[in-house]
């Protein structure tokens, strides 16, 4: 919340993770605290809405869709001996 973010900045933090905030809430926090701490938006951010978060002016964005939505690859590695001595 804005109140929690303000308390954290008052305590001297350098970095805040704004987790599961709506873009309009992120924008308000950036406007008030963006020069006092590095701000990162995370949680609920998708490829479809990342532009909305970028437009808030937040310093960083974490986008889990890049990893948890990536297709899996089935890879095997087999090591065979070439005989005595390796």
mmCIF file as gemmi writes it, N, C-alpha and C atoms, coordinates in Angstrom:
data_model
loop_
_atom_site.group_PDB
_atom_site.id
_atom_site.type_symbol
_atom_site.label_atom_id
_atom_site.label_alt_id
_atom_site.label_comp_id
_atom_site.label_asym_id
_atom_site.label_entity_id
_atom_site.label_seq_id
_atom_site.pdbx_PDB_ins_code
_atom_site.Cartn_x
_atom_site.Cartn_y
_atom_site.Cartn_z
_atom_site.occupancy
_atom_site.B_iso_or_equiv
_atom_site.pdbx_formal_charge
_atom_site.auth_seq_id
_atom_site.auth_asym_id
_atom_site.pdbx_PDB_model_num
ATOM 1 N N . UNK Axp A 1 ? 0.839 -1.184 0 1 0 ? 1 A 1
ATOM 2 C CA . UNK Axp A 1 ? 0 0 0 1 0 ? 1 A 1
ATOM 3 C C . UNK Axp A 1 ? 0.883 1.246 0 1 0 ? 1 A 1
ATOM 4 N N . UNK Axp A 2 ? 0.284 2.366 -0.316 1 0 ? 2 A 1
ATOM 5 C CA . UNK Axp A 2 ? 1.021 3.632 -0.263 1 0 ? 2 A 1
ATOM 6 C C . UNK Axp A 2 ? 1.558 3.869 1.139 1 0 ? 2 A 1
ATOM 7 N N . UNK Axp A 3 ? 0.737 3.574 2.141 1 0 ? 3 A 1
ATOM 8 C CA . UNK Axp A 3 ? 1.158 3.788 3.531 1 0 ? 3 A 1
ATOM 9 C C . UNK Axp A 3 ? 2.386 2.943 3.874 1 0 ? 3 A 1
ATOM 10 N N . UNK Axp A 4 ? 2.38 1.677 3.472 1 0 ? 4 A 1
ATOM 11 C CA . UNK Axp A 4 ? 3.521 0.801 3.74 1 0 ? 4 A 1
ATOM 12 C C . UNK Axp A 4 ? 4.763 1.277 3 1 0 ? 4 A 1
ATOM 13 N N . UNK Axp A 5 ? 4.587 1.702 1.757 1 0 ? 5 A 1
ATOM 14 C CA . UNK Axp A 5 ? 5.716 2.19 0.964 1 0 ? 5 A 1
ATOM 15 C C . UNK Axp A 5 ? 6.314 3.44 1.598 1 0 ? 5 A 1
ATOM 16 N N . UNK Axp A 6 ? 5.462 4.342 2.082 1 0 ? 6 A 1
ATOM 17 C CA . UNK Axp A 6 ? 5.953 5.554 2.741 1 0 ? 6 A 1
ATOM 18 C C . UNK Axp A 6 ? 6.711 5.216 4.023 1 0 ? 6 A 1
ATOM 19 N N . UNK Axp A 7 ? 6.19 4.272 4.799 1 0 ? 7 A 1
ATOM 20 C CA . UNK Axp A 7 ? 6.877 3.852 6.028 1 0 ? 7 A 1
ATOM 21 C C . UNK Axp A 7 ? 8.244 3.254 5.709 1 0 ? 7 A 1
ATOM 22 N N . UNK Axp A 8 ? 8.305 2.444 4.66 1 0 ? 8 A 1
ATOM 23 C CA . UNK Axp A 8 ? 9.573 1.826 4.285 1 0 ? 8 A 1
ATOM 24 C C . UNK Axp A 8 ? 10.595 2.884 3.866 1 0 ? 8 A 1
ATOM 25 N N . UNK Axp A 9 ? 10.155 3.853 3.076 1 0 ? 9 A 1
ATOM 26 C CA . UNK Axp A 9 ? 11.066 4.927 2.662 1 0 ? 9 A 1
ATOM 27 C C . UNK Axp A 9 ? 11.511 5.762 3.857 1 0 ? 9 A 1
ATOM 28 N N . UNK Axp A 10 ? 10.605 6.018 4.771 1 0 ? 10 A 1
ATOM 29 C CA . UNK Axp A 10 ? 10.956 6.767 5.98 1 0 ? 10 A 1
ATOM 30 C C . UNK Axp A 10 ? 11.986 6.011 6.814 1 0 ? 10 A 1
ATOM 31 N N . UNK Axp A 11 ? 11.961 4.676 6.743 1 0 ? 11 A 1
ATOM 32 C CA . UNK Axp A 11 ? 12.923 3.852 7.475 1 0 ? 11 A 1
ATOM 33 C C . UNK Axp A 11 ? 14.263 3.762 6.751 1 0 ? 11 A 1
ATOM 34 N N . UNK Axp A 12 ? 14.318 4.299 5.517 1 0 ? 12 A 1
ATOM 35 C CA . UNK Axp A 12 ? 15.594 4.36 4.812 1 0 ? 12 A 1
ATOM 36 C C . UNK Axp A 12 ? 15.862 3.27 3.79 1 0 ? 12 A 1
ATOM 37 N N . UNK Axp A 13 ? 14.844 2.567 3.339 1 0 ? 13 A 1
ATOM 38 C CA . UNK Axp A 13 ? 15.086 1.523 2.331 1 0 ? 13 A 1
ATOM 39 C C . UNK Axp A 13 ? 15.549 2.148 1.023 1 0 ? 13 A 1
ATOM 40 N N . UNK Axp A 14 ? 16.296 1.364 0.253 1 0 ? 14 A 1
ATOM 41 C CA . UNK Axp A 14 ? 16.781 1.801 -1.052 1 0 ? 14 A 1
ATOM 42 C C . UNK Axp A 14 ? 15.965 1.215 -2.194 1 0 ? 14 A 1
ATOM 43 N N . UNK Axp A 15 ? 15.226 0.13 -1.899 1 0 ? 15 A 1
ATOM 44 C CA . UNK Axp A 15 ? 14.553 -0.639 -2.94 1 0 ? 15 A 1
ATOM 45 C C . UNK Axp A 15 ? 13.209 -1.125 -2.419 1 0 ? 15 A 1
ATOM 46 N N . UNK Axp A 16 ? 12.167 -0.987 -3.242 1 0 ? 16 A 1
ATOM 47 C CA . UNK Axp A 16 ? 10.845 -1.498 -2.87 1 0 ? 16 A 1
ATOM 48 C C . UNK Axp A 16 ? 10.302 -2.376 -3.99 1 0 ? 16 A 1
ATOM 49 N N . UNK Axp A 17 ? 9.778 -3.527 -3.621 1 0 ? 17 A 1
ATOM 50 C CA . UNK Axp A 17 ? 9.096 -4.411 -4.557 1 0 ? 17 A 1
ATOM 51 C C . UNK Axp A 17 ? 7.6 -4.178 -4.393 1 0 ? 17 A 1
ATOM 52 N N . UNK Axp A 18 ? 6.966 -3.684 -5.441 1 0 ? 18 A 1
ATOM 53 C CA . UNK Axp A 18 ? 5.531 -3.412 -5.424 1 0 ? 18 A 1
ATOM 54 C C . UNK Axp A 18 ? 4.829 -4.635 -5.993 1 0 ? 18 A 1
ATOM 55 N N . UNK Axp A 19 ? 4.413 -5.531 -5.125 1 0 ? 19 A 1
ATOM 56 C CA . UNK Axp A 19 ? 3.896 -6.83 -5.542 1 0 ? 19 A 1
ATOM 57 C C . UNK Axp A 19 ? 2.374 -6.822 -5.622 1 0 ? 19 A 1
ATOM 58 N N . UNK Axp A 20 ? 1.875 -7.325 -6.729 1 0 ? 20 A 1
ATOM 59 C CA . UNK Axp A 20 ? 0.427 -7.462 -6.95 1 0 ? 20 A 1
ATOM 60 C C . UNK Axp A 20 ? -0.333 -6.144 -6.796 1 0 ? 20 A 1
ATOM 61 N N . UNK Axp A 21 ? 0.226 -5.082 -7.351 1 0 ? 21 A 1
ATOM 62 C CA . UNK Axp A 21 ? -0.419 -3.771 -7.348 1 0 ? 21 A 1
ATOM 63 C C . UNK Axp A 21 ? -0.999 -3.496 -8.737 1 0 ? 21 A 1
ATOM 64 N N . UNK Axp A 22 ? -2.086 -2.803 -8.79 1 0 ? 22 A 1
ATOM 65 C CA . UNK Axp A 22 ? -2.669 -2.386 -10.062 1 0 ? 22 A 1
ATOM 66 C C . UNK Axp A 22 ? -1.823 -1.259 -10.654 1 0 ? 22 A 1
ATOM 67 N N . UNK Axp A 23 ? -1.804 -1.115 -11.98 1 0 ? 23 A 1
ATOM 68 C CA . UNK Axp A 23 ? -0.987 -0.069 -12.596 1 0 ? 23 A 1
ATOM 69 C C . UNK Axp A 23 ? -1.24 1.33 -12.024 1 0 ? 23 A 1
ATOM 70 N N . UNK Axp A 24 ? -2.493 1.667 -11.741 1 0 ? 24 A 1
ATOM 71 C CA . UNK Axp A 24 ? -2.772 3.005 -11.21 1 0 ? 24 A 1
ATOM 72 C C . UNK Axp A 24 ? -2.18 3.191 -9.807 1 0 ? 24 A 1
ATOM 73 N N . UNK Axp A 25 ? -2.118 2.117 -9.015 1 0 ? 25 A 1
ATOM 74 C CA . UNK Axp A 25 ? -1.492 2.188 -7.689 1 0 ? 25 A 1
ATOM 75 C C . UNK Axp A 25 ? 0.016 2.336 -7.812 1 0 ? 25 A 1
ATOM 76 N N . UNK Axp A 26 ? 0.611 1.593 -8.759 1 0 ? 26 A 1
ATOM 77 C CA . UNK Axp A 26 ? 2.052 1.706 -9.008 1 0 ? 26 A 1
ATOM 78 C C . UNK Axp A 26 ? 2.381 3.132 -9.439 1 0 ? 26 A 1
ATOM 79 N N . UNK Axp A 27 ? 1.576 3.695 -10.323 1 0 ? 27 A 1
ATOM 80 C CA . UNK Axp A 27 ? 1.81 5.05 -10.815 1 0 ? 27 A 1
ATOM 81 C C . UNK Axp A 27 ? 1.776 6.059 -9.67 1 0 ? 27 A 1
ATOM 82 N N . UNK Axp A 28 ? 0.842 5.902 -8.741 1 0 ? 28 A 1
ATOM 83 C CA . UNK Axp A 28 ? 0.748 6.813 -7.599 1 0 ? 28 A 1
ATOM 84 C C . UNK Axp A 28 ? 1.971 6.691 -6.692 1 0 ? 28 A 1
ATOM 85 N N . UNK Axp A 29 ? 2.423 5.472 -6.457 1 0 ? 29 A 1
ATOM 86 C CA . UNK Axp A 29 ? 3.606 5.266 -5.614 1 0 ? 29 A 1
ATOM 87 C C . UNK Axp A 29 ? 4.841 5.829 -6.302 1 0 ? 29 A 1
ATOM 88 N N . UNK Axp A 30 ? 4.958 5.623 -7.606 1 0 ? 30 A 1
ATOM 89 C CA . UNK Axp A 30 ? 6.091 6.178 -8.355 1 0 ? 30 A 1
ATOM 90 C C . UNK Axp A 30 ? 6.097 7.705 -8.251 1 0 ? 30 A 1
ATOM 91 N N . UNK Axp A 31 ? 4.939 8.319 -8.411 1 0 ? 31 A 1
ATOM 92 C CA . UNK Axp A 31 ? 4.855 9.776 -8.352 1 0 ? 31 A 1
ATOM 93 C C . UNK Axp A 31 ? 5.28 10.312 -6.984 1 0 ? 31 A 1
ATOM 94 N N . UNK Axp A 32 ? 4.942 9.593 -5.939 1 0 ? 32 A 1
ATOM 95 C CA . UNK Axp A 32 ? 5.24 10.071 -4.591 1 0 ? 32 A 1
ATOM 96 C C . UNK Axp A 32 ? 6.637 9.669 -4.114 1 0 ? 32 A 1
ATOM 97 N N . UNK Axp A 33 ? 7.092 8.462 -4.483 1 0 ? 33 A 1
ATOM 98 C CA . UNK Axp A 33 ? 8.316 7.921 -3.877 1 0 ? 33 A 1
ATOM 99 C C . UNK Axp A 33 ? 9.408 7.531 -4.866 1 0 ? 33 A 1
ATOM 100 N N . UNK Axp A 34 ? 9.167 7.747 -6.145 1 0 ? 34 A 1
ATOM 101 C CA . UNK Axp A 34 ? 10.097 7.279 -7.17 1 0 ? 34 A 1
ATOM 102 C C . UNK Axp A 34 ? 11.493 7.85 -7.107 1 0 ? 34 A 1
ATOM 103 N N . UNK Axp A 35 ? 11.666 8.983 -6.441 1 0 ? 35 A 1
ATOM 104 C CA . UNK Axp A 35 ? 13.006 9.559 -6.299 1 0 ? 35 A 1
ATOM 105 C C . UNK Axp A 35 ? 13.659 9.17 -4.978 1 0 ? 35 A 1
ATOM 106 N N . UNK Axp A 36 ? 12.912 8.491 -4.119 1 0 ? 36 A 1
ATOM 107 C CA . UNK Axp A 36 ? 13.452 8.109 -2.808 1 0 ? 36 A 1
ATOM 108 C C . UNK Axp A 36 ? 13.923 6.665 -2.759 1 0 ? 36 A 1
ATOM 109 N N . UNK Axp A 37 ? 13.412 5.83 -3.678 1 0 ? 37 A 1
ATOM 110 C CA . UNK Axp A 37 ? 13.786 4.407 -3.678 1 0 ? 37 A 1
ATOM 111 C C . UNK Axp A 37 ? 13.651 3.86 -5.098 1 0 ? 37 A 1
ATOM 112 N N . UNK Axp A 38 ? 14.408 2.814 -5.375 1 0 ? 38 A 1
ATOM 113 C CA . UNK Axp A 38 ? 14.267 2.086 -6.63 1 0 ? 38 A 1
ATOM 114 C C . UNK Axp A 38 ? 13.008 1.241 -6.515 1 0 ? 38 A 1
ATOM 115 N N . UNK Axp A 39 ? 12.118 1.329 -7.492 1 0 ? 39 A 1
ATOM 116 C CA . UNK Axp A 39 ? 10.82 0.659 -7.415 1 0 ? 39 A 1
ATOM 117 C C . UNK Axp A 39 ? 10.696 -0.398 -8.5 1 0 ? 39 A 1
ATOM 118 N N . UNK Axp A 40 ? 10.266 -1.593 -8.097 1 0 ? 40 A 1
ATOM 119 C CA . UNK Axp A 40 ? 10.064 -2.702 -9.025 1 0 ? 40 A 1
ATOM 120 C C . UNK Axp A 40 ? 8.634 -3.224 -8.886 1 0 ? 40 A 1
ATOM 121 N N . UNK Axp A 41 ? 7.956 -3.349 -10.014 1 0 ? 41 A 1
ATOM 122 C CA . UNK Axp A 41 ? 6.612 -3.925 -10.035 1 0 ? 41 A 1
ATOM 123 C C . UNK Axp A 41 ? 6.714 -5.413 -10.332 1 0 ? 41 A 1
ATOM 124 N N . UNK Axp A 42 ? 5.903 -6.202 -9.641 1 0 ? 42 A 1
ATOM 125 C CA . UNK Axp A 42 ? 5.933 -7.648 -9.796 1 0 ? 42 A 1
ATOM 126 C C . UNK Axp A 42 ? 4.561 -8.212 -9.444 1 0 ? 42 A 1
ATOM 127 N N . UNK Axp A 43 ? 4.277 -9.396 -9.937 1 0 ? 43 A 1
ATOM 128 C CA . UNK Axp A 43 ? 3.046 -10.087 -9.572 1 0 ? 43 A 1
ATOM 129 C C . UNK Axp A 43 ? 1.874 -9.695 -10.445 1 0 ? 43 A 1
ATOM 130 N N . UNK Axp A 44 ? 1.336 -10.644 -11.163 1 0 ? 44 A 1
ATOM 131 C CA . UNK Axp A 44 ? 0.185 -10.394 -12.011 1 0 ? 44 A 1
ATOM 132 C C . UNK Axp A 44 ? 0.511 -9.674 -13.302 1 0 ? 44 A 1
ATOM 133 N N . UNK Axp A 45 ? 1.785 -9.531 -13.606 1 0 ? 45 A 1
ATOM 134 C CA . UNK Axp A 45 ? 2.188 -8.842 -14.826 1 0 ? 45 A 1
ATOM 135 C C . UNK Axp A 45 ? 2.363 -9.875 -15.93 1 0 ? 45 A 1
ATOM 136 N N . UNK Axp A 46 ? 1.699 -9.62 -17.042 1 0 ? 46 A 1
ATOM 137 C CA . UNK Axp A 46 ? 1.719 -10.55 -18.174 1 0 ? 46 A 1
ATOM 138 C C . UNK Axp A 46 ? 2.228 -9.833 -19.411 1 0 ? 46 A 1
ATOM 139 N N . UNK Axp A 47 ? 2.421 -10.593 -20.471 1 0 ? 47 A 1
ATOM 140 C CA . UNK Axp A 47 ? 2.822 -9.983 -21.741 1 0 ? 47 A 1
ATOM 141 C C . UNK Axp A 47 ? 1.739 -9.033 -22.253 1 0 ? 47 A 1
ATOM 142 N N . UNK Axp A 48 ? 0.497 -9.295 -21.868 1 0 ? 48 A 1
ATOM 143 C CA . UNK Axp A 48 ? -0.617 -8.465 -22.316 1 0 ? 48 A 1
ATOM 144 C C . UNK Axp A 48 ? -0.696 -7.125 -21.582 1 0 ? 48 A 1
ATOM 145 N N . UNK Axp A 49 ? -0.252 -7.069 -20.318 1 0 ? 49 A 1
ATOM 146 C CA . UNK Axp A 49 ? -0.396 -5.817 -19.569 1 0 ? 49 A 1
ATOM 147 C C . UNK Axp A 49 ? 0.927 -5.152 -19.186 1 0 ? 49 A 1
ATOM 148 N N . UNK Axp A 50 ? 2.043 -5.693 -19.638 1 0 ? 50 A 1
ATOM 149 C CA . UNK Axp A 50 ? 3.342 -5.137 -19.255 1 0 ? 50 A 1
ATOM 150 C C . UNK Axp A 50 ? 3.501 -3.687 -19.706 1 0 ? 50 A 1
ATOM 151 N N . UNK Axp A 51 ? 2.92 -3.318 -20.837 1 0 ? 51 A 1
ATOM 152 C CA . UNK Axp A 51 ? 3.018 -1.931 -21.314 1 0 ? 51 A 1
ATOM 153 C C . UNK Axp A 51 ? 2.347 -0.97 -20.334 1 0 ? 51 A 1
ATOM 154 N N . UNK Axp A 52 ? 1.235 -1.388 -19.734 1 0 ? 52 A 1
ATOM 155 C CA . UNK Axp A 52 ? 0.554 -0.539 -18.747 1 0 ? 52 A 1
ATOM 156 C C . UNK Axp A 52 ? 1.46 -0.261 -17.549 1 0 ? 52 A 1
ATOM 157 N N . UNK Axp A 53 ? 2.203 -1.288 -17.125 1 0 ? 53 A 1
ATOM 158 C CA . UNK Axp A 53 ? 3.12 -1.105 -16.002 1 0 ? 53 A 1
ATOM 159 C C . UNK Axp A 53 ? 4.31 -0.248 -16.408 1 0 ? 53 A 1
ATOM 160 N N . UNK Axp A 54 ? 4.803 -0.419 -17.615 1 0 ? 54 A 1
ATOM 161 C CA . UNK Axp A 54 ? 5.919 0.393 -18.096 1 0 ? 54 A 1
ATOM 162 C C . UNK Axp A 54 ? 5.536 1.871 -18.125 1 0 ? 54 A 1
ATOM 163 N N . UNK Axp A 55 ? 4.298 2.154 -18.467 1 0 ? 55 A 1
ATOM 164 C CA . UNK Axp A 55 ? 3.822 3.538 -18.541 1 0 ? 55 A 1
ATOM 165 C C . UNK Axp A 55 ? 3.702 4.209 -17.174 1 0 ? 55 A 1
ATOM 166 N N . UNK Axp A 56 ? 3.786 3.445 -16.091 1 0 ? 56 A 1
ATOM 167 C CA . UNK Axp A 56 ? 3.687 4.026 -14.749 1 0 ? 56 A 1
ATOM 168 C C . UNK Axp A 56 ? 4.956 4.774 -14.354 1 0 ? 56 A 1
ATOM 169 N N . UNK Axp A 57 ? 6.065 4.475 -15.031 1 0 ? 57 A 1
ATOM 170 C CA . UNK Axp A 57 ? 7.338 5.085 -14.683 1 0 ? 57 A 1
ATOM 171 C C . UNK Axp A 57 ? 8.137 4.29 -13.669 1 0 ? 57 A 1
ATOM 172 N N . UNK Axp A 58 ? 7.662 3.1 -13.322 1 0 ? 58 A 1
ATOM 173 C CA . UNK Axp A 58 ? 8.381 2.241 -12.372 1 0 ? 58 A 1
ATOM 174 C C . UNK Axp A 58 ? 9.772 1.93 -12.942 1 0 ? 58 A 1
ATOM 175 N N . UNK Axp A 59 ? 10.758 1.77 -12.062 1 0 ? 59 A 1
ATOM 176 C CA . UNK Axp A 59 ? 12.132 1.571 -12.507 1 0 ? 59 A 1
ATOM 177 C C . UNK Axp A 59 ? 12.386 0.194 -13.107 1 0 ? 59 A 1
ATOM 178 N N . UNK Axp A 60 ? 11.751 -0.827 -12.542 1 0 ? 60 A 1
ATOM 179 C CA . UNK Axp A 60 ? 11.947 -2.213 -13.002 1 0 ? 60 A 1
ATOM 180 C C . UNK Axp A 60 ? 10.625 -2.943 -13.008 1 0 ? 60 A 1
ATOM 181 N N . UNK Axp A 61 ? 10.545 -3.974 -13.866 1 0 ? 61 A 1
ATOM 182 C CA . UNK Axp A 61 ? 9.357 -4.821 -13.937 1 0 ? 61 A 1
ATOM 183 C C . UNK Axp A 61 ? 9.809 -6.269 -13.951 1 0 ? 61 A 1
ATOM 184 N N . UNK Axp A 62 ? 9.238 -7.091 -13.081 1 0 ? 62 A 1
ATOM 185 C CA . UNK Axp A 62 ? 9.48 -8.529 -13.089 1 0 ? 62 A 1
ATOM 186 C C . UNK Axp A 62 ? 8.326 -9.191 -13.823 1 0 ? 62 A 1
ATOM 187 N N . UNK Axp A 63 ? 8.661 -10.026 -14.778 1 0 ? 63 A 1
ATOM 188 C CA . UNK Axp A 63 ? 7.642 -10.656 -15.615 1 0 ? 63 A 1
ATOM 189 C C . UNK Axp A 63 ? 7.849 -12.16 -15.577 1 0 ? 63 A 1
ATOM 190 N N . UNK Axp A 64 ? 7.116 -12.845 -14.705 1 0 ? 64 A 1
ATOM 191 C CA . UNK Axp A 64 ? 7.259 -14.286 -14.556 1 0 ? 64 A 1
ATOM 192 C C . UNK Axp A 64 ? 6.862 -15.067 -15.791 1 0 ? 64 A 1
ATOM 193 N N . UNK Axp A 65 ? 6.04 -14.478 -16.651 1 0 ? 65 A 1
ATOM 194 C CA . UNK Axp A 65 ? 5.59 -15.184 -17.859 1 0 ? 65 A 1
ATOM 195 C C . UNK Axp A 65 ? 6.756 -15.589 -18.744 1 0 ? 65 A 1
ATOM 196 N N . UNK Axp A 66 ? 7.872 -14.897 -18.623 1 0 ? 66 A 1
ATOM 197 C CA . UNK Axp A 66 ? 9.034 -15.244 -19.442 1 0 ? 66 A 1
ATOM 198 C C . UNK Axp A 66 ? 9.602 -16.609 -19.064 1 0 ? 66 A 1
ATOM 199 N N . UNK Axp A 67 ? 9.391 -17.019 -17.817 1 0 ? 67 A 1
ATOM 200 C CA . UNK Axp A 67 ? 9.935 -18.307 -17.387 1 0 ? 67 A 1
ATOM 201 C C . UNK Axp A 67 ? 8.861 -19.357 -17.15 1 0 ? 67 A 1
ATOM 202 N N . UNK Axp A 68 ? 7.804 -19.031 -16.41 1 0 ? 68 A 1
ATOM 203 C CA . UNK Axp A 68 ? 6.829 -20.073 -16.076 1 0 ? 68 A 1
ATOM 204 C C . UNK Axp A 68 ? 5.912 -20.431 -17.232 1 0 ? 68 A 1
ATOM 205 N N . UNK Axp A 69 ? 5.898 -19.662 -18.285 1 0 ? 69 A 1
ATOM 206 C CA . UNK Axp A 69 ? 5.071 -19.988 -19.447 1 0 ? 69 A 1
ATOM 207 C C . UNK Axp A 69 ? 5.895 -20.529 -20.609 1 0 ? 69 A 1
ATOM 208 N N . UNK Axp A 70 ? 7.186 -20.629 -20.407 1 0 ? 70 A 1
ATOM 209 C CA . UNK Axp A 70 ? 8.051 -21.123 -21.482 1 0 ? 70 A 1
ATOM 210 C C . UNK Axp A 70 ? 7.842 -22.627 -21.659 1 0 ? 70 A 1
ATOM 211 N N . UNK Axp A 71 ? 7.861 -23.114 -22.901 1 0 ? 71 A 1
ATOM 212 C CA . UNK Axp A 71 ? 7.703 -24.553 -23.125 1 0 ? 71 A 1
ATOM 213 C C . UNK Axp A 71 ? 8.926 -25.315 -22.61 1 0 ? 71 A 1
ATOM 214 N N . UNK Axp A 72 ? 8.675 -26.509 -22.133 1 0 ? 72 A 1
ATOM 215 C CA . UNK Axp A 72 ? 9.758 -27.358 -21.624 1 0 ? 72 A 1
ATOM 216 C C . UNK Axp A 72 ? 10.48 -28.032 -22.781 1 0 ? 72 A 1
ATOM 217 N N . UNK Axp A 73 ? 11.741 -28.328 -22.557 1 0 ? 73 A 1
ATOM 218 C CA . UNK Axp A 73 ? 12.527 -29.072 -23.538 1 0 ? 73 A 1
ATOM 219 C C . UNK Axp A 73 ? 13.006 -30.359 -22.881 1 0 ? 73 A 1
ATOM 220 N N . UNK Axp A 74 ? 12.856 -31.47 -23.57 1 0 ? 74 A 1
ATOM 221 C CA . UNK Axp A 74 ? 13.298 -32.763 -23.06 1 0 ? 74 A 1
ATOM 222 C C . UNK Axp A 74 ? 14.677 -33.034 -23.643 1 0 ? 74 A 1
ATOM 223 N N . UNK Axp A 75 ? 15.693 -32.927 -22.81 1 0 ? 75 A 1
ATOM 224 C CA . UNK Axp A 75 ? 17.071 -33.064 -23.259 1 0 ? 75 A 1
ATOM 225 C C . UNK Axp A 75 ? 17.726 -34.202 -22.478 1 0 ? 75 A 1
ATOM 226 N N . UNK Axp A 76 ? 18.471 -35.042 -23.184 1 0 ? 76 A 1
ATOM 227 C CA . UNK Axp A 76 ? 19.187 -36.134 -22.529 1 0 ? 76 A 1
ATOM 228 C C . UNK Axp A 76 ? 20.677 -36.027 -22.871 1 0 ? 76 A 1
ATOM 229 N N . UNK Axp A 77 ? 21.507 -36.458 -21.944 1 0 ? 77 A 1
ATOM 230 C CA . UNK Axp A 77 ? 22.942 -36.46 -22.148 1 0 ? 77 A 1
ATOM 231 C C . UNK Axp A 77 ? 23.438 -37.856 -21.799 1 0 ? 77 A 1
ATOM 232 N N . UNK Axp A 78 ? 24.056 -38.497 -22.757 1 0 ? 78 A 1
ATOM 233 C CA . UNK Axp A 78 ? 24.586 -39.823 -22.512 1 0 ? 78 A 1
ATOM 234 C C . UNK Axp A 78 ? 26.099 -39.778 -22.657 1 0 ? 78 A 1
ATOM 235 N N . UNK Axp A 79 ? 26.78 -40.381 -21.686 1 0 ? 79 A 1
ATOM 236 C CA . UNK Axp A 79 ? 28.233 -40.435 -21.72 1 0 ? 79 A 1
ATOM 237 C C . UNK Axp A 79 ? 28.646 -41.875 -21.917 1 0 ? 79 A 1
ATOM 238 N N . UNK Axp A 80 ? 29.443 -42.113 -22.93 1 0 ? 80 A 1
ATOM 239 C CA . UNK Axp A 80 ? 29.918 -43.464 -23.213 1 0 ? 80 A 1
ATOM 240 C C . UNK Axp A 80 ? 31.429 -43.522 -23.049 1 0 ? 80 A 1
ATOM 241 N N . UNK Axp A 81 ? 31.871 -44.606 -22.461 1 0 ? 81 A 1
ATOM 242 C CA . UNK Axp A 81 ? 33.312 -44.804 -22.305 1 0 ? 81 A 1
ATOM 243 C C . UNK Axp A 81 ? 33.924 -45.182 -23.652 1 0 ? 81 A 1
ATOM 244 N N . UNK Axp A 82 ? 35.107 -44.653 -23.908 1 0 ? 82 A 1
ATOM 245 C CA . UNK Axp A 82 ? 35.79 -44.983 -25.173 1 0 ? 82 A 1
ATOM 246 C C . UNK Axp A 82 ? 36.774 -46.127 -24.984 1 0 ? 82 A 1
ATOM 247 N N . UNK Axp A 83 ? 36.693 -46.789 -23.86 1 0 ? 83 A 1
ATOM 248 C CA . UNK Axp A 83 ? 37.551 -47.934 -23.623 1 0 ? 83 A 1
ATOM 249 C C . UNK Axp A 83 ? 38.5 -47.684 -22.451 1 0 ? 83 A 1
ATOM 250 N N . UNK Axp A 84 ? 39.498 -48.509 -22.268 1 0 ? 84 A 1
ATOM 251 C CA . UNK Axp A 84 ? 40.426 -48.373 -21.149 1 0 ? 84 A 1
ATOM 252 C C . UNK Axp A 84 ? 41.142 -47.016 -21.169 1 0 ? 84 A 1
ATOM 253 N N . UNK Axp A 85 ? 41.176 -46.39 -20.021 1 0 ? 85 A 1
ATOM 254 C CA . UNK Axp A 85 ? 41.868 -45.108 -19.912 1 0 ? 85 A 1
ATOM 255 C C . UNK Axp A 85 ? 41.054 -43.928 -20.369 1 0 ? 85 A 1
ATOM 256 N N . UNK Axp A 86 ? 39.841 -44.157 -20.815 1 0 ? 86 A 1
ATOM 257 C CA . UNK Axp A 86 ? 38.981 -43.054 -21.131 1 0 ? 86 A 1
ATOM 258 C C . UNK Axp A 86 ? 38.932 -42.717 -22.549 1 0 ? 86 A 1
